[in-house]
Structure formats: C-alpha cells, structure tokens
Amino acid sequence: MIEIFPDLHTLSDAAARLFVNQARRAIEARGRFSVALAGGSTPSHTYELLARPPFRDRVPWPKVHVLWRDERCVPADDPRSNYRMARQALLDHVPIPVEQIHPIPGSQKPSEAADCYETLLRGFFGGRPPRFDMVFLGLDENGHTASLFPGTAVLEERQRWVAEVDVAEQDVFRVALTAPLLNQAAVVVFLVTGAAKATVLHEVLDGPHDSSRLPAQLIRPTDGELRWLVDRTAASMVVHEAPERTRVL
Ligand code: 6PG
C-alpha cells in the first residue's frame, strides 16, 4: 500500500501512530515489540514525535526492544552514527531499559561488527524465525535503502543475516541487515519525502525489476505488510490509478 500525505509533518504523524499501534499489538500478542530503526533525516521527525506526548504516553516502553537495520562504521558519538541520531531524537527521552537497546557496534572492524550483530540477533530471536515486528526504511536518490547500495555484494547475500558493506563512493564501511532478513518482518515501512526522490520512487514502484541498480526493490516481505508512507512531492510521478494500491490522504 502506498499512502500519500500532504507533507513531512502529516507523514511523520501517521508513522508515529503506526508505531504505537504495532507496539501495542505485538506486546499484547507476544509480550514484546521489536523494531529495527532507520538512519537518515526523514525518520528523525517520527522519532521526535514519539519522544513527546501524546505519542510518548501511548507506548509501553518497558516492553520495547530497539535494534538497527544498518550502521556506519563510526564510533557511537560520531555525528554520522544512526545510533546517535536515534538516541538524541528518541531513546534518551523514553523509559526503555538500556539492556533492550541493541546498537550495531560501529567501532569494531566491519566484518567483526557484522558477525557480532548476527550473533546478537540469533540470541534475540532465540531459535524462532527472525521476525521484527516493525522495520523502518528510507529511500535514497540512488535507489539504496538501509545500507543496501547499488552493485554491492550484500545484495546477493542469502545466508547471512548481517553483512559488512564497502561503499566505494562513501568514506566509511557500513554494516547492514540483509534483504532476506528484513523481508521476514511483520511490517516494513518506507518513509520517503521530497521532490528529489520523485524519479527514484517512480522507478522503484512502477519501473521494471532491476534490484542491482535499485536495491529498494529487494524489499518484499514474505509474510508481512509493506507500507510506503510518502509525501505528495515524492509521489508526484507515481502511477496511482489503482485505488487498491494507493491512498491519497
Ligand atoms: C542512512 C541510510 C539511508 C537513508 C536514505 C534516506 O542514511 O542511514 O543509509 O538508507 O535511509 O538515504 O535518507 P533520508 O530519509 O535522509 O532522505
């Protein structure tokens, strides 16, 4: 489902509501809520909303478990750290037990950090299918999502849950949850805003399948829900004749 919002604020409000609903539903069903957070600037608005009333008061924070879908290999206090962004926008302001916050160890060697996080995730899911209750994703103008970059080896990964990613045009290595793992989530939510994303969003949603150029196309939950929360400017080129596919809000 593609939901088209007037602007970033209404989109972020809807994403925060979705978080609250998913959290309550998962906690009622299984006693805990596991969420894989995104980096990037778009989700930070959602995190900031969740950190304040009224949303803050609607989430059973002591039952929330926070993980990350990717990280840059930088120390935790580096401005490029996804963990740092989430802490500043959300985690420092809500009562989640510290042992339920699981950052990717960005200071380690990339391959070691990936193996270490995979071990952590295997323990976290404890022999059950690795199904996050919710995963946040963004979409970059170059078609990448999370740290699944065009033309990188991680796109072919089918065995590992977590892998290191060498991104030629960036100055840092990254660690990424792989597409097969992300696709096991119950709900995957893309947050996409701004005119600069219009072409790539159209290509990802309406174009032919070409996931080595547009890795976001790899995200297809096997037994879960895929939600695209986008704003009007980002959606300006998306084909939305089919009412069962798009909803304009
Ligand atoms: C990151 C991610 C990236 C991001 C997109 C969208 O920055 O951590 O690698 O996937 O989600 O680039 O970012 P914006 O939401 O800032 O446009």
CSV table of C-alpha atoms and ligand atoms in Angstrom, one decimal:
chain,number,residue,atom,x,y,z
A,1,MET,CA,0.0,0.0,0.0
A,2,ILE,CA,1.3,3.5,-0.9
A,3,GLU,CA,-0.1,6.2,1.3
A,4,ILE,CA,0.4,9.8,0.0
A,5,PHE,CA,0.5,12.6,2.6
A,6,PRO,CA,0.4,16.3,2.1
A,7,ASP,CA,3.8,16.9,3.8
A,8,LEU,CA,6.5,15.6,6.1
A,9,HIS,CA,4.5,16.5,9.3
A,10,THR,CA,1.4,14.5,8.4
A,11,LEU,CA,3.5,11.6,7.2
A,12,SER,CA,5.5,11.6,10.4
A,13,ASP,CA,2.3,11.7,12.5
A,14,ALA,CA,1.0,8.7,10.6
A,15,ALA,CA,4.3,6.8,11.1
A,16,ALA,CA,4.2,7.5,14.8
A,17,ARG,CA,0.6,6.3,15.0
A,18,LEU,CA,1.6,3.1,13.1
A,19,PHE,CA,4.5,2.6,15.6
A,20,VAL,CA,2.1,2.9,18.6
A,21,ASN,CA,-0.4,0.5,17.1
A,22,GLN,CA,2.2,-2.1,16.1
A,23,ALA,CA,3.8,-1.9,19.5
A,24,ARG,CA,0.6,-2.4,21.3
A,25,ARG,CA,-0.5,-5.2,19.1
A,26,ALA,CA,2.9,-7.1,19.3
A,27,ILE,CA,3.0,-6.6,23.1
A,28,GLU,CA,-0.5,-7.9,23.5
A,29,ALA,CA,0.3,-10.9,21.3
A,30,ARG,CA,3.9,-11.8,22.4
A,31,GLY,CA,4.8,-9.6,25.3
A,32,ARG,CA,7.4,-7.6,23.5
A,33,PHE,CA,7.8,-5.3,20.5
A,34,SER,CA,11.0,-5.4,18.3
A,35,VAL,CA,11.7,-2.5,16.0
A,36,ALA,CA,14.6,-2.0,13.6
A,37,LEU,CA,15.3,1.7,13.4
A,38,ALA,CA,16.5,3.6,10.3
A,39,GLY,CA,19.0,6.4,9.9
A,40,GLY,CA,18.5,9.3,7.6
A,41,SER,CA,16.8,12.6,8.3
A,42,THR,CA,13.2,11.6,7.4
A,43,PRO,CA,12.6,9.2,10.3
A,44,SER,CA,14.1,11.6,12.8
A,45,HIS,CA,10.8,13.6,12.7
A,46,THR,CA,8.9,10.4,13.6
A,47,TYR,CA,11.3,9.6,16.4
A,48,GLU,CA,10.9,13.2,17.8
A,49,LEU,CA,7.1,12.8,17.8
A,50,LEU,CA,7.3,9.5,19.6
A,51,ALA,CA,9.5,11.1,22.2
A,52,ARG,CA,6.8,13.6,23.2
A,53,PRO,CA,3.2,13.5,24.4
A,54,PRO,CA,0.7,12.4,23.2
A,55,PHE,CA,2.6,9.5,21.5
A,56,ARG,CA,5.1,9.0,24.2
A,57,ASP,CA,2.4,8.2,26.7
A,58,ARG,CA,0.8,5.6,24.5
A,59,VAL,CA,3.7,3.2,24.1
A,60,PRO,CA,4.5,0.5,26.7
A,61,TRP,CA,8.3,1.4,26.5
A,62,PRO,CA,9.5,-1.1,29.1
A,63,LYS,CA,8.5,-3.9,26.6
A,64,VAL,CA,10.1,-2.3,23.5
A,65,HIS,CA,13.3,-3.7,22.1
A,66,VAL,CA,15.3,-1.5,19.7
A,67,LEU,CA,17.6,-2.7,17.0
A,68,TRP,CA,19.1,-1.2,13.9
A,69,ARG,CA,18.8,-2.1,10.2
A,70,ASP,CA,22.2,-0.7,9.4
A,71,GLU,CA,25.0,1.4,10.8
A,72,ARG,CA,28.1,3.3,9.6
A,73,CYS,CA,31.4,2.0,11.0
A,74,VAL,CA,32.0,5.0,13.2
A,75,PRO,CA,32.1,5.5,17.0
A,76,ALA,CA,28.7,5.8,18.7
A,77,ASP,CA,29.2,9.5,19.3
A,78,ASP,CA,30.1,10.3,15.7
A,79,PRO,CA,27.5,12.7,14.0
A,80,ARG,CA,27.1,10.0,11.2
A,81,SER,CA,26.1,7.3,13.7
A,82,ASN,CA,22.5,6.1,13.2
A,83,TYR,CA,22.5,5.0,16.9
A,84,ARG,CA,23.4,8.6,17.9
A,85,MET,CA,20.6,10.1,15.9
A,86,ALA,CA,18.0,7.7,17.4
A,87,ARG,CA,19.3,8.4,20.9
A,88,GLN,CA,19.1,12.1,20.5
A,89,ALA,CA,15.7,12.1,18.8
A,90,LEU,CA,14.0,9.3,20.8
A,91,LEU,CA,15.8,6.9,23.1
A,92,ASP,CA,17.2,9.5,25.6
A,93,HIS,CA,13.6,10.6,26.2
A,94,VAL,CA,11.7,7.4,26.8
A,95,PRO,CA,11.9,4.7,29.5
A,96,ILE,CA,13.3,1.8,27.5
A,97,PRO,CA,15.5,-0.4,29.7
A,98,VAL,CA,19.1,0.0,28.5
A,99,GLU,CA,19.6,-3.7,28.0
A,100,GLN,CA,16.8,-3.6,25.4
A,101,ILE,CA,18.7,-1.2,23.2
A,102,HIS,CA,20.9,-3.1,20.8
A,103,PRO,CA,23.1,-0.8,18.6
A,104,ILE,CA,25.4,-2.2,15.9
A,105,PRO,CA,29.0,-1.9,17.2
A,106,GLY,CA,30.2,0.7,14.8
A,107,SER,CA,33.7,1.0,16.3
A,108,GLN,CA,34.6,-2.6,15.5
A,109,LYS,CA,36.2,-3.9,12.3
A,110,PRO,CA,33.3,-4.1,9.7
A,111,SER,CA,33.3,-7.9,9.3
A,112,GLU,CA,33.6,-8.4,13.1
A,113,ALA,CA,30.7,-6.0,13.7
A,114,ALA,CA,28.5,-7.8,11.3
A,115,ASP,CA,29.3,-11.2,12.8
A,116,CYS,CA,28.8,-9.8,16.3
A,117,TYR,CA,25.4,-8.4,15.4
A,118,GLU,CA,24.3,-11.6,13.7
A,119,THR,CA,25.1,-13.5,16.9
A,120,LEU,CA,23.2,-10.9,18.9
A,121,LEU,CA,20.2,-11.2,16.6
A,122,ARG,CA,20.3,-15.1,16.8
A,123,GLY,CA,20.2,-14.8,20.5
A,124,PHE,CA,17.5,-12.2,20.4
A,125,PHE,CA,15.2,-14.4,18.3
A,126,GLY,CA,16.3,-17.5,20.2
A,127,GLY,CA,15.7,-20.2,17.6
A,128,ARG,CA,12.4,-18.6,16.5
A,129,PRO,CA,12.0,-17.1,13.0
A,130,PRO,CA,13.8,-13.7,12.9
A,131,ARG,CA,10.7,-11.6,12.5
A,132,PHE,CA,10.9,-8.0,13.5
A,133,ASP,CA,7.6,-6.5,14.4
A,134,MET,CA,8.5,-3.4,12.5
A,135,VAL,CA,11.3,-2.1,10.3
A,136,PHE,CA,11.8,1.5,9.2
A,137,LEU,CA,13.4,2.2,5.9
A,138,GLY,CA,14.2,5.2,3.8
A,139,LEU,CA,14.9,5.6,0.1
A,140,ASP,CA,17.9,7.4,-1.3
A,141,GLU,CA,18.0,9.2,-4.7
A,142,ASN,CA,20.5,6.5,-5.9
A,143,GLY,CA,18.0,3.7,-5.2
A,144,HIS,CA,19.6,2.4,-2.0
A,145,THR,CA,17.7,1.6,1.1
A,146,ALA,CA,19.2,0.8,4.6
A,147,SER,CA,22.8,0.0,3.6
A,148,LEU,CA,21.9,-2.0,0.5
A,149,PHE,CA,23.8,0.0,-2.1
A,150,PRO,CA,23.6,-0.5,-5.9
A,151,GLY,CA,26.1,-3.0,-7.2
A,152,THR,CA,27.4,-4.2,-3.8
A,153,ALA,CA,27.9,-7.9,-2.8
A,154,VAL,CA,25.4,-7.7,0.0
A,155,LEU,CA,22.6,-7.6,-2.5
A,156,GLU,CA,23.4,-11.2,-3.4
A,157,GLU,CA,23.6,-12.4,0.2
A,158,ARG,CA,21.2,-15.2,1.0
A,159,GLN,CA,22.8,-16.9,4.1
A,160,ARG,CA,24.0,-14.2,6.4
A,161,TRP,CA,21.6,-12.0,8.4
A,162,VAL,CA,24.1,-9.2,8.7
A,163,ALA,CA,27.0,-8.3,6.4
A,164,GLU,CA,29.7,-5.6,6.0
A,165,VAL,CA,29.3,-3.2,3.0
A,166,ASP,CA,32.1,-1.5,1.3
A,167,VAL,CA,30.5,1.6,-0.4
A,168,ALA,CA,33.0,2.9,-2.9
A,169,GLU,CA,31.6,6.5,-3.1
A,170,GLN,CA,31.4,6.9,0.7
A,171,ASP,CA,34.2,7.3,3.1
A,172,VAL,CA,33.1,4.7,5.6
A,173,PHE,CA,32.3,1.0,5.7
A,174,ARG,CA,28.8,0.1,6.7
A,175,VAL,CA,27.1,-2.9,8.4
A,176,ALA,CA,23.7,-3.9,7.0
A,177,LEU,CA,20.9,-6.3,7.8
A,178,THR,CA,20.4,-8.3,4.6
A,179,ALA,CA,17.3,-8.2,2.5
A,180,PRO,CA,16.2,-11.8,3.3
A,181,LEU,CA,16.3,-10.9,7.0
A,182,LEU,CA,14.4,-7.6,6.5
A,183,ASN,CA,11.8,-9.4,4.4
A,184,GLN,CA,10.8,-11.6,7.3
A,185,ALA,CA,9.4,-8.6,9.2
A,186,ALA,CA,5.8,-8.3,10.1
A,187,VAL,CA,5.6,-4.7,8.9
A,188,VAL,CA,8.1,-2.8,6.8
A,189,VAL,CA,7.6,0.9,6.5
A,190,PHE,CA,9.3,3.1,3.9
A,191,LEU,CA,9.3,6.9,4.7
A,192,VAL,CA,10.0,9.0,1.6
A,193,THR,CA,9.7,12.7,1.2
A,194,GLY,CA,10.8,15.5,-1.1
A,195,ALA,CA,10.9,16.3,-4.8
A,196,ALA,CA,14.4,14.9,-5.1
A,197,LYS,CA,13.0,11.4,-4.5
A,198,ALA,CA,10.2,11.6,-7.2
A,199,THR,CA,12.1,9.9,-10.0
A,200,VAL,CA,13.6,7.1,-8.0
A,201,LEU,CA,10.3,6.4,-6.2
A,202,HIS,CA,8.6,6.1,-9.5
A,203,GLU,CA,11.3,3.8,-10.8
A,204,VAL,CA,11.2,1.6,-7.7
A,205,LEU,CA,7.5,1.3,-7.6
A,206,ASP,CA,6.5,1.4,-11.3
A,207,GLY,CA,9.6,0.5,-13.2
A,208,PRO,CA,10.9,-2.9,-14.3
A,209,HIS,CA,12.7,-5.0,-11.7
A,210,ASP,CA,16.3,-4.1,-11.6
A,211,SER,CA,17.4,-4.6,-8.0
A,212,SER,CA,21.2,-4.3,-8.6
A,213,ARG,CA,20.5,-0.7,-9.6
A,214,LEU,CA,17.5,-0.1,-7.3
A,215,PRO,CA,18.2,-2.2,-4.2
A,216,ALA,CA,15.0,-0.9,-2.6
A,217,GLN,CA,13.1,-3.3,-4.9
A,218,LEU,CA,14.6,-6.2,-3.0
A,219,ILE,CA,12.3,-5.4,-0.1
A,220,ARG,CA,9.2,-7.6,-0.4
A,221,PRO,CA,8.1,-9.0,2.9
A,222,THR,CA,7.5,-12.8,2.5
A,223,ASP,CA,4.7,-12.9,5.0
A,224,GLY,CA,4.3,-9.3,6.2
A,225,GLU,CA,3.0,-5.9,5.2
A,226,LEU,CA,4.8,-3.4,3.1
A,227,ARG,CA,3.8,0.2,3.7
A,228,TRP,CA,5.0,3.2,1.7
A,229,LEU,CA,4.4,6.4,3.5
A,230,VAL,CA,5.4,9.2,1.1
A,231,ASP,CA,4.6,12.8,0.6
A,232,ARG,CA,3.0,14.5,-2.3
A,233,THR,CA,6.2,15.8,-3.9
A,234,ALA,CA,8.0,12.5,-3.7
A,235,ALA,CA,4.9,10.8,-5.1
A,236,SER,CA,4.4,13.3,-8.0
A,237,MET,CA,5.5,10.7,-10.7
A,238,VAL,CA,4.0,7.6,-9.1
A,239,VAL,CA,1.3,6.0,-11.2
A,240,HIS,CA,-1.8,5.9,-8.9
A,241,GLU,CA,-4.7,4.9,-11.0
A,242,ALA,CA,-5.2,1.7,-9.0
A,243,PRO,CA,-7.2,2.6,-5.8
A,244,GLU,CA,-6.2,-0.7,-4.1
A,245,ARG,CA,-2.5,0.3,-4.4
A,246,THR,CA,-2.5,4.0,-3.5
A,247,ARG,CA,-4.4,6.1,-1.0
A,248,VAL,CA,-4.2,9.9,-1.1
A,249,LEU,CA,-4.7,11.4,2.4
B,1,6PG,C1,21.1,6.2,6.1
B,1,6PG,C2,20.7,5.2,5.1
B,1,6PG,C3,19.8,5.6,4.0
B,1,6PG,C4,18.7,6.6,4.2
B,1,6PG,C5,18.3,7.1,2.9
B,1,6PG,C6,17.1,8.2,3.0
B,1,6PG,O1,21.3,7.3,5.8
B,1,6PG,O2,21.4,5.7,7.2
B,1,6PG,O3,21.8,4.6,4.5
B,1,6PG,O4,19.1,4.4,3.6
B,1,6PG,O5,17.6,6.0,4.9
B,1,6PG,O6,19.4,7.7,2.3
B,1,6PG,O7,17.6,9.2,3.8
B,1,6PG,P1,16.7,10.5,4.1
B,1,6PG,O8,15.5,10.0,4.9
B,1,6PG,O9,17.5,11.3,5.0
B,1,6PG,O10,16.3,11.0,2.8
